[in-house]
């Protein structure tokens, strides 16, 4: 079955997976490799700290694993966007924990990121520009990818990874909007027509609230554990792992089902 998939389908990760005709939960989080890259540094940190009760070996081992994952991608010449994104968050957590000497501070960056996403997405629904809908429509319109992404599967995979993170895709959109007047291709424009579709707006709004609920659930569970300090590091680390990529994959699948429901229902029955 894997051989029948196109390179684009194999790289439909994160929010990009919500635009796919079919949904694969493992592919949506970057496959087995993406799963390992996202979980390994935090898992190693937790295991080493709980086992030794010492912060220093936990910091060193976690950072070593994160760096190794990036180095492997560089050696194999595969896209490193997601790996670098992972090591960025790990590095911040490790730095904060090292400076404070408190093992629970390894998780503070993740909590702050969840707060930021919760606030932004909640506000986007309040102003009737549901955040998940905006991201999906940008990706579907082509604003989330550069024209060079069509040249090779490797470049396309790299662009898709950037689109998942969001900022890189939007930056590329600004440059791609400036087109040569002598070409026949129309300039890309910011998608707004979807906001006139009441049913689609409703589905995007529901999905965005689901994402808000995901971030809120993480904060409700992990916030008190973080405030409990080092005595709750084992519980906090475990909650972080369970409510991290596995929960995100489940939310992605539910979001895809809601967004794609009309198309799924209209599909011909055998």
PDB file of C-alpha atoms in Angstrom:
ATOM      1  CA  UNK A   1       0.000   0.000   0.000  1.00  0.00           C
ATOM      2  CA  UNK A   2       2.852   2.416   0.788  1.00  0.00           C
ATOM      3  CA  UNK A   3       4.211   2.140  -2.727  1.00  0.00           C
ATOM      4  CA  UNK A   4       0.928   3.413  -4.147  1.00  0.00           C
ATOM      5  CA  UNK A   5       1.151   6.723  -2.327  1.00  0.00           C
ATOM      6  CA  UNK A   6       2.542   9.836  -3.927  1.00  0.00           C
ATOM      7  CA  UNK A   7       5.352  11.820  -2.297  1.00  0.00           C
ATOM      8  CA  UNK A   8       2.831  14.532  -1.449  1.00  0.00           C
ATOM      9  CA  UNK A   9       0.621  12.109   0.439  1.00  0.00           C
ATOM     10  CA  UNK A  10       3.570  10.649   2.316  1.00  0.00           C
ATOM     11  CA  UNK A  11       4.555  14.116   3.565  1.00  0.00           C
ATOM     12  CA  UNK A  12       1.075  15.294   4.622  1.00  0.00           C
ATOM     13  CA  UNK A  13       1.963  16.042   8.224  1.00  0.00           C
ATOM     14  CA  UNK A  14       0.414  18.195  10.907  1.00  0.00           C
ATOM     15  CA  UNK A  15      -2.122  20.706   9.642  1.00  0.00           C
ATOM     16  CA  UNK A  16      -1.212  19.695   6.077  1.00  0.00           C
ATOM     17  CA  UNK A  17      -2.831  16.305   6.727  1.00  0.00           C
ATOM     18  CA  UNK A  18      -6.201  18.056   7.079  1.00  0.00           C
ATOM     19  CA  UNK A  19      -6.088  18.869   3.362  1.00  0.00           C
ATOM     20  CA  UNK A  20      -5.475  15.272   2.270  1.00  0.00           C
ATOM     21  CA  UNK A  21      -8.096  13.118   0.553  1.00  0.00           C
ATOM     22  CA  UNK A  22      -7.291  10.246   2.916  1.00  0.00           C
ATOM     23  CA  UNK A  23      -5.994  10.411   6.474  1.00  0.00           C
ATOM     24  CA  UNK A  24      -3.229   8.306   7.955  1.00  0.00           C
ATOM     25  CA  UNK A  25      -2.680   8.930  11.664  1.00  0.00           C
ATOM     26  CA  UNK A  26       0.938   7.784  11.609  1.00  0.00           C
ATOM     27  CA  UNK A  27       1.767   9.871   8.539  1.00  0.00           C
ATOM     28  CA  UNK A  28       0.120  12.910  10.139  1.00  0.00           C
ATOM     29  CA  UNK A  29       2.834  12.994  12.815  1.00  0.00           C
ATOM     30  CA  UNK A  30       5.709  12.337  10.425  1.00  0.00           C
ATOM     31  CA  UNK A  31       5.669   8.543  10.420  1.00  0.00           C
ATOM     32  CA  UNK A  32       7.718   6.372  12.744  1.00  0.00           C
ATOM     33  CA  UNK A  33      10.721   8.653  12.368  1.00  0.00           C
ATOM     34  CA  UNK A  34       8.737  11.757  13.233  1.00  0.00           C
ATOM     35  CA  UNK A  35       7.299   9.981  16.246  1.00  0.00           C
ATOM     36  CA  UNK A  36      10.762   8.996  17.473  1.00  0.00           C
ATOM     37  CA  UNK A  37      12.189  12.474  16.901  1.00  0.00           C
ATOM     38  CA  UNK A  38       9.355  14.090  18.830  1.00  0.00           C
ATOM     39  CA  UNK A  39       9.303  11.685  21.771  1.00  0.00           C
ATOM     40  CA  UNK A  40      12.882  10.443  22.249  1.00  0.00           C
ATOM     41  CA  UNK A  41      14.552  13.530  23.808  1.00  0.00           C
ATOM     42  CA  UNK A  42      11.793  14.007  26.386  1.00  0.00           C
ATOM     43  CA  UNK A  43      11.551  10.299  27.123  1.00  0.00           C
ATOM     44  CA  UNK A  44      15.309  10.000  27.657  1.00  0.00           C
ATOM     45  CA  UNK A  45      15.278  13.057  29.921  1.00  0.00           C
ATOM     46  CA  UNK A  46      12.477  11.605  32.031  1.00  0.00           C
ATOM     47  CA  UNK A  47      13.931   8.094  32.285  1.00  0.00           C
ATOM     48  CA  UNK A  48      17.446   9.264  33.164  1.00  0.00           C
ATOM     49  CA  UNK A  49      16.257  11.776  35.743  1.00  0.00           C
ATOM     50  CA  UNK A  50      13.851   9.372  37.450  1.00  0.00           C
ATOM     51  CA  UNK A  51      16.492   6.635  37.437  1.00  0.00           C
ATOM     52  CA  UNK A  52      19.428   8.705  38.710  1.00  0.00           C
ATOM     53  CA  UNK A  53      17.689  11.513  40.568  1.00  0.00           C
ATOM     54  CA  UNK A  54      20.379  13.759  39.080  1.00  0.00           C
ATOM     55  CA  UNK A  55      19.625  16.622  36.701  1.00  0.00           C
ATOM     56  CA  UNK A  56      22.999  16.807  34.933  1.00  0.00           C
ATOM     57  CA  UNK A  57      23.016  13.354  33.263  1.00  0.00           C
ATOM     58  CA  UNK A  58      19.385  13.875  32.261  1.00  0.00           C
ATOM     59  CA  UNK A  59      20.265  17.160  30.559  1.00  0.00           C
ATOM     60  CA  UNK A  60      23.311  15.733  28.773  1.00  0.00           C
ATOM     61  CA  UNK A  61      21.601  12.558  27.575  1.00  0.00           C
ATOM     62  CA  UNK A  62      18.509  14.376  26.286  1.00  0.00           C
ATOM     63  CA  UNK A  63      20.539  16.969  24.411  1.00  0.00           C
ATOM     64  CA  UNK A  64      22.797  14.266  22.972  1.00  0.00           C
ATOM     65  CA  UNK A  65      19.822  12.352  21.592  1.00  0.00           C
ATOM     66  CA  UNK A  66      18.295  15.499  20.076  1.00  0.00           C
ATOM     67  CA  UNK A  67      21.570  16.447  18.382  1.00  0.00           C
ATOM     68  CA  UNK A  68      22.080  12.883  17.137  1.00  0.00           C
ATOM     69  CA  UNK A  69      18.668  12.884  15.458  1.00  0.00           C
ATOM     70  CA  UNK A  70      19.513  16.076  13.579  1.00  0.00           C
ATOM     71  CA  UNK A  71      22.965  14.806  12.611  1.00  0.00           C
ATOM     72  CA  UNK A  72      21.432  11.603  11.211  1.00  0.00           C
ATOM     73  CA  UNK A  73      19.133  13.645   8.993  1.00  0.00           C
ATOM     74  CA  UNK A  74      22.041  15.758   7.797  1.00  0.00           C
ATOM     75  CA  UNK A  75      24.090  12.671   6.970  1.00  0.00           C
ATOM     76  CA  UNK A  76      21.177  11.093   5.107  1.00  0.00           C
ATOM     77  CA  UNK A  77      20.370  14.423   3.419  1.00  0.00           C
ATOM     78  CA  UNK A  78      16.727  14.321   4.430  1.00  0.00           C
ATOM     79  CA  UNK A  79      14.679  17.417   5.367  1.00  0.00           C
ATOM     80  CA  UNK A  80      15.715  18.664   8.813  1.00  0.00           C
ATOM     81  CA  UNK A  81      12.930  21.200   9.451  1.00  0.00           C
ATOM     82  CA  UNK A  82      10.979  19.085  11.920  1.00  0.00           C
ATOM     83  CA  UNK A  83      14.096  17.761  13.613  1.00  0.00           C
ATOM     84  CA  UNK A  84      15.454  21.285  14.114  1.00  0.00           C
ATOM     85  CA  UNK A  85      12.051  22.383  15.391  1.00  0.00           C
ATOM     86  CA  UNK A  86      12.162  19.584  17.948  1.00  0.00           C
ATOM     87  CA  UNK A  87      15.693  20.329  19.090  1.00  0.00           C
ATOM     88  CA  UNK A  88      14.814  24.017  19.451  1.00  0.00           C
ATOM     89  CA  UNK A  89      12.119  23.276  22.031  1.00  0.00           C
ATOM     90  CA  UNK A  90      14.300  20.716  23.786  1.00  0.00           C
ATOM     91  CA  UNK A  91      17.236  23.139  23.936  1.00  0.00           C
ATOM     92  CA  UNK A  92      15.095  25.837  25.548  1.00  0.00           C
ATOM     93  CA  UNK A  93      13.755  23.396  28.137  1.00  0.00           C
ATOM     94  CA  UNK A  94      17.228  22.082  28.900  1.00  0.00           C
ATOM     95  CA  UNK A  95      18.641  25.599  29.234  1.00  0.00           C
ATOM     96  CA  UNK A  96      15.898  26.733  31.614  1.00  0.00           C
ATOM     97  CA  UNK A  97      16.245  23.581  33.730  1.00  0.00           C
ATOM     98  CA  UNK A  98      20.049  23.969  33.804  1.00  0.00           C
ATOM     99  CA  UNK A  99      19.840  27.612  34.882  1.00  0.00           C
ATOM    100  CA  UNK A 100      17.259  27.010  37.603  1.00  0.00           C
ATOM    101  CA  UNK A 101      18.492  23.602  38.742  1.00  0.00           C
ATOM    102  CA  UNK A 102      14.846  22.479  38.839  1.00  0.00           C
ATOM    103  CA  UNK A 103      14.083  19.423  36.704  1.00  0.00           C
ATOM    104  CA  UNK A 104      10.448  20.461  36.259  1.00  0.00           C
ATOM    105  CA  UNK A 105      11.562  23.591  34.380  1.00  0.00           C
ATOM    106  CA  UNK A 106      12.408  21.375  31.409  1.00  0.00           C
ATOM    107  CA  UNK A 107       8.676  21.450  30.679  1.00  0.00           C
ATOM    108  CA  UNK A 108       7.995  25.169  31.157  1.00  0.00           C
ATOM    109  CA  UNK A 109       8.541  26.064  27.476  1.00  0.00           C
ATOM    110  CA  UNK A 110       5.922  23.548  26.393  1.00  0.00           C
ATOM    111  CA  UNK A 111       3.412  25.022  28.831  1.00  0.00           C
ATOM    112  CA  UNK A 112       4.053  28.545  27.530  1.00  0.00           C
ATOM    113  CA  UNK A 113       3.618  27.381  23.925  1.00  0.00           C
ATOM    114  CA  UNK A 114       0.302  25.751  24.826  1.00  0.00           C
ATOM    115  CA  UNK A 115      -0.891  28.969  26.479  1.00  0.00           C
ATOM    116  CA  UNK A 116       0.035  30.955  23.369  1.00  0.00           C
ATOM    117  CA  UNK A 117      -1.782  28.576  21.007  1.00  0.00           C
ATOM    118  CA  UNK A 118      -4.835  28.458  23.258  1.00  0.00           C
ATOM    119  CA  UNK A 119      -5.130  32.253  23.390  1.00  0.00           C
ATOM    120  CA  UNK A 120      -4.518  32.790  19.665  1.00  0.00           C
ATOM    121  CA  UNK A 121      -6.963  30.093  18.538  1.00  0.00           C
ATOM    122  CA  UNK A 122      -9.651  31.134  21.015  1.00  0.00           C
ATOM    123  CA  UNK A 123      -9.372  34.747  19.868  1.00  0.00           C
ATOM    124  CA  UNK A 124      -9.487  33.654  16.228  1.00  0.00           C
ATOM    125  CA  UNK A 125     -12.880  32.057  16.852  1.00  0.00           C
ATOM    126  CA  UNK A 126     -14.125  35.105  18.753  1.00  0.00           C
ATOM    127  CA  UNK A 127     -13.311  37.363  15.785  1.00  0.00           C
ATOM    128  CA  UNK A 128     -14.817  34.784  13.398  1.00  0.00           C
ATOM    129  CA  UNK A 129     -11.557  33.872  11.676  1.00  0.00           C
ATOM    130  CA  UNK A 130     -11.187  30.298  13.012  1.00  0.00           C
ATOM    131  CA  UNK A 131      -7.460  29.643  13.185  1.00  0.00           C
ATOM    132  CA  UNK A 132      -7.503  26.059  11.975  1.00  0.00           C
ATOM    133  CA  UNK A 133      -9.631  27.080   9.006  1.00  0.00           C
ATOM    134  CA  UNK A 134      -7.202  29.862   8.117  1.00  0.00           C
ATOM    135  CA  UNK A 135      -4.266  27.418   8.159  1.00  0.00           C
ATOM    136  CA  UNK A 136      -6.100  24.794   6.099  1.00  0.00           C
ATOM    137  CA  UNK A 137      -7.278  27.311   3.500  1.00  0.00           C
ATOM    138  CA  UNK A 138      -3.787  28.796   3.168  1.00  0.00           C
ATOM    139  CA  UNK A 139      -2.358  25.344   2.509  1.00  0.00           C
ATOM    140  CA  UNK A 140      -5.114  24.465   0.029  1.00  0.00           C
ATOM    141  CA  UNK A 141      -4.714  27.747  -1.849  1.00  0.00           C
ATOM    142  CA  UNK A 142      -1.000  27.180  -2.406  1.00  0.00           C
ATOM    143  CA  UNK A 143       0.118  30.087  -0.222  1.00  0.00           C
ATOM    144  CA  UNK A 144       1.761  27.614   2.159  1.00  0.00           C
ATOM    145  CA  UNK A 145       4.240  26.391  -0.458  1.00  0.00           C
ATOM    146  CA  UNK A 146       6.676  27.899  -2.899  1.00  0.00           C
ATOM    147  CA  UNK A 147       6.737  27.116  -6.614  1.00  0.00           C
ATOM    148  CA  UNK A 148      10.037  25.310  -6.164  1.00  0.00           C
ATOM    149  CA  UNK A 149       8.247  22.674  -4.104  1.00  0.00           C
ATOM    150  CA  UNK A 150       6.946  21.163  -7.337  1.00  0.00           C
ATOM    151  CA  UNK A 151      10.396  20.427  -8.682  1.00  0.00           C
ATOM    152  CA  UNK A 152      11.303  17.346  -6.660  1.00  0.00           C
ATOM    153  CA  UNK A 153       9.847  15.084  -3.932  1.00  0.00           C
ATOM    154  CA  UNK A 154      12.679  15.982  -1.557  1.00  0.00           C
ATOM    155  CA  UNK A 155      12.027  19.715  -1.894  1.00  0.00           C
ATOM    156  CA  UNK A 156       8.282  19.126  -1.590  1.00  0.00           C
ATOM    157  CA  UNK A 157       8.764  17.213   1.656  1.00  0.00           C
ATOM    158  CA  UNK A 158      10.861  20.035   3.061  1.00  0.00           C
ATOM    159  CA  UNK A 159       8.234  22.622   2.135  1.00  0.00           C
ATOM    160  CA  UNK A 160       5.439  20.548   3.650  1.00  0.00           C
ATOM    161  CA  UNK A 161       7.357  20.280   6.906  1.00  0.00           C
ATOM    162  CA  UNK A 162       7.785  24.042   6.935  1.00  0.00           C
ATOM    163  CA  UNK A 163       4.086  24.519   6.266  1.00  0.00           C
ATOM    164  CA  UNK A 164       3.261  22.414   9.305  1.00  0.00           C
ATOM    165  CA  UNK A 165       5.234  24.731  11.513  1.00  0.00           C
ATOM    166  CA  UNK A 166       3.378  27.654   9.937  1.00  0.00           C
ATOM    167  CA  UNK A 167       5.746  30.618   9.928  1.00  0.00           C
ATOM    168  CA  UNK A 168       7.966  29.416   7.087  1.00  0.00           C
ATOM    169  CA  UNK A 169       4.956  28.736   4.878  1.00  0.00           C
ATOM    170  CA  UNK A 170       3.534  32.221   5.452  1.00  0.00           C
ATOM    171  CA  UNK A 171       6.891  33.826   4.741  1.00  0.00           C
ATOM    172  CA  UNK A 172       7.145  31.903   1.477  1.00  0.00           C
ATOM    173  CA  UNK A 173       3.640  33.060   0.610  1.00  0.00           C
ATOM    174  CA  UNK A 174       4.647  36.716   0.627  1.00  0.00           C
ATOM    175  CA  UNK A 175       7.441  36.134  -1.882  1.00  0.00           C
ATOM    176  CA  UNK A 176       5.322  33.889  -4.108  1.00  0.00           C
ATOM    177  CA  UNK A 177       2.572  36.524  -4.407  1.00  0.00           C
ATOM    178  CA  UNK A 178       4.907  38.742  -6.441  1.00  0.00           C
ATOM    179  CA  UNK A 179       4.662  37.261  -9.928  1.00  0.00           C
ATOM    180  CA  UNK A 180       6.044  38.338 -13.268  1.00  0.00           C
ATOM    181  CA  UNK A 181       3.393  40.174 -15.312  1.00  0.00           C
ATOM    182  CA  UNK A 182       4.645  38.453 -18.445  1.00  0.00           C
ATOM    183  CA  UNK A 183       3.650  35.000 -17.170  1.00  0.00           C
ATOM    184  CA  UNK A 184       0.252  33.442 -17.693  1.00  0.00           C
ATOM    185  CA  UNK A 185      -0.023  32.236 -14.097  1.00  0.00           C
ATOM    186  CA  UNK A 186      -2.260  34.430 -11.870  1.00  0.00           C
ATOM    187  CA  UNK A 187      -0.829  35.840  -8.645  1.00  0.00           C
ATOM    188  CA  UNK A 188      -1.778  33.977  -5.517  1.00  0.00           C
ATOM    189  CA  UNK A 189      -4.268  35.824  -3.327  1.00  0.00           C
ATOM    190  CA  UNK A 190      -5.207  35.471   0.318  1.00  0.00           C
ATOM    191  CA  UNK A 191      -8.160  33.024   0.544  1.00  0.00           C
ATOM    192  CA  UNK A 192     -11.326  34.614   1.948  1.00  0.00           C
ATOM    193  CA  UNK A 193     -14.200  33.094  -0.062  1.00  0.00           C
ATOM    194  CA  UNK A 194     -14.498  30.180   2.382  1.00  0.00           C
ATOM    195  CA  UNK A 195     -15.798  32.573   5.063  1.00  0.00           C
ATOM    196  CA  UNK A 196     -18.994  33.018   3.039  1.00  0.00           C
ATOM    197  CA  UNK A 197     -19.778  29.306   3.365  1.00  0.00           C
ATOM    198  CA  UNK A 198     -21.784  29.072   6.591  1.00  0.00           C
ATOM    199  CA  UNK A 199     -21.439  25.290   6.891  1.00  0.00           C
ATOM    200  CA  UNK A 200     -17.686  25.346   6.312  1.00  0.00           C
ATOM    201  CA  UNK A 201     -17.270  28.233   8.760  1.00  0.00           C
ATOM    202  CA  UNK A 202     -19.211  26.235  11.341  1.00  0.00           C
ATOM    203  CA  UNK A 203     -17.008  23.172  10.883  1.00  0.00           C
ATOM    204  CA  UNK A 204     -13.804  25.214  11.060  1.00  0.00           C
ATOM    205  CA  UNK A 205     -15.075  26.911  14.204  1.00  0.00           C
ATOM    206  CA  UNK A 206     -15.908  23.586  15.861  1.00  0.00           C
ATOM    207  CA  UNK A 207     -12.505  22.166  14.959  1.00  0.00           C
ATOM    208  CA  UNK A 208     -10.715  25.259  16.270  1.00  0.00           C
ATOM    209  CA  UNK A 209     -12.570  24.908  19.592  1.00  0.00           C
ATOM    210  CA  UNK A 210     -11.442  21.279  19.716  1.00  0.00           C
ATOM    211  CA  UNK A 211      -7.845  22.448  19.373  1.00  0.00           C
ATOM    212  CA  UNK A 212      -8.436  25.025  22.110  1.00  0.00           C
ATOM    213  CA  UNK A 213      -9.797  22.223  24.305  1.00  0.00           C
ATOM    214  CA  UNK A 214      -6.675  20.142  23.618  1.00  0.00           C
ATOM    215  CA  UNK A 215      -4.358  22.935  24.736  1.00  0.00           C
ATOM    216  CA  UNK A 216      -6.584  23.681  27.733  1.00  0.00           C
ATOM    217  CA  UNK A 217      -6.579  20.012  28.781  1.00  0.00           C
ATOM    218  CA  UNK A 218      -2.791  19.949  28.675  1.00  0.00           C
ATOM    219  CA  UNK A 219      -2.594  23.031  30.866  1.00  0.00           C
ATOM    220  CA  UNK A 220      -5.204  21.762  33.321  1.00  0.00           C
ATOM    221  CA  UNK A 221      -3.351  18.481  33.811  1.00  0.00           C
ATOM    222  CA  UNK A 222       0.256  19.600  33.486  1.00  0.00           C
ATOM    223  CA  UNK A 223       0.033  23.042  35.076  1.00  0.00           C
ATOM    224  CA  UNK A 224      -0.541  21.825  38.656  1.00  0.00           C
ATOM    225  CA  UNK A 225       2.119  19.136  38.223  1.00  0.00           C
ATOM    226  CA  UNK A 226       4.628  21.759  37.142  1.00  0.00           C
ATOM    227  CA  UNK A 227       3.757  23.969  40.112  1.00  0.00           C
ATOM    228  CA  UNK A 228       4.319  20.973  42.398  1.00  0.00           C
ATOM    229  CA  UNK A 229       8.006  21.122  41.495  1.00  0.00           C
ATOM    230  CA  UNK A 230      10.537  18.311  41.334  1.00  0.00           C
ATOM    231  CA  UNK A 231       8.394  15.953  43.390  1.00  0.00           C
ATOM    232  CA  UNK A 232       6.018  15.616  40.444  1.00  0.00           C
ATOM    233  CA  UNK A 233       8.554  15.443  37.587  1.00  0.00           C
ATOM    234  CA  UNK A 234       7.774  11.778  36.852  1.00  0.00           C
ATOM    235  CA  UNK A 235       4.040  12.466  36.623  1.00  0.00           C
ATOM    236  CA  UNK A 236       4.582  15.671  34.649  1.00  0.00           C
ATOM    237  CA  UNK A 237       6.910  13.988  32.163  1.00  0.00           C
ATOM    238  CA  UNK A 238       4.525  11.083  31.683  1.00  0.00           C
ATOM    239  CA  UNK A 239       1.576  13.423  31.149  1.00  0.00           C
ATOM    240  CA  UNK A 240       3.618  15.447  28.675  1.00  0.00           C
ATOM    241  CA  UNK A 241       4.418  12.353  26.620  1.00  0.00           C
ATOM    242  CA  UNK A 242       0.856  11.010  26.613  1.00  0.00           C
ATOM    243  CA  UNK A 243      -0.764  14.390  25.918  1.00  0.00           C
ATOM    244  CA  UNK A 244       1.840  15.345  23.341  1.00  0.00           C
ATOM    245  CA  UNK A 245       2.027  13.710  19.927  1.00  0.00           C
ATOM    246  CA  UNK A 246      -0.482  10.882  20.607  1.00  0.00           C
ATOM    247  CA  UNK A 247      -3.187  13.350  21.641  1.00  0.00           C
ATOM    248  CA  UNK A 248      -2.276  15.677  18.766  1.00  0.00           C
ATOM    249  CA  UNK A 249      -2.624  12.821  16.269  1.00  0.00           C
ATOM    250  CA  UNK A 250      -6.070  12.001  17.655  1.00  0.00           C
ATOM    251  CA  UNK A 251      -7.145  15.648  17.400  1.00  0.00           C
ATOM    252  CA  UNK A 252      -5.846  15.814  13.831  1.00  0.00           C
ATOM    253  CA  UNK A 253      -7.904  12.754  12.890  1.00  0.00           C
ATOM    254  CA  UNK A 254     -11.050  14.175  14.526  1.00  0.00           C
ATOM    255  CA  UNK A 255     -10.443  17.525  12.820  1.00  0.00           C
ATOM    256  CA  UNK A 256     -10.044  15.828   9.437  1.00  0.00           C
ATOM    257  CA  UNK A 257     -13.283  13.893   9.936  1.00  0.00           C
ATOM    258  CA  UNK A 258     -15.224  17.064  10.750  1.00  0.00           C
ATOM    259  CA  UNK A 259     -13.721  19.164   7.965  1.00  0.00           C
ATOM    260  CA  UNK A 260     -13.978  16.420   5.339  1.00  0.00           C
ATOM    261  CA  UNK A 261     -17.380  15.065   6.424  1.00  0.00           C
ATOM    262  CA  UNK A 262     -19.372  16.325   3.398  1.00  0.00           C
ATOM    263  CA  UNK A 263     -16.821  14.870   0.979  1.00  0.00           C
ATOM    264  CA  UNK A 264     -16.727  11.588   2.883  1.00  0.00           C
ATOM    265  CA  UNK A 265     -20.515  11.371   2.937  1.00  0.00           C
ATOM    266  CA  UNK A 266     -20.768  12.157  -0.766  1.00  0.00           C
ATOM    267  CA  UNK A 267     -18.323   9.453  -1.766  1.00  0.00           C
ATOM    268  CA  UNK A 268     -19.956   6.730  -3.942  1.00  0.00           C
ATOM    269  CA  UNK A 269     -20.849   3.546  -2.129  1.00  0.00           C
ATOM    270  CA  UNK A 270     -19.739   0.170  -3.464  1.00  0.00           C
TER     271      UNK A 270
END
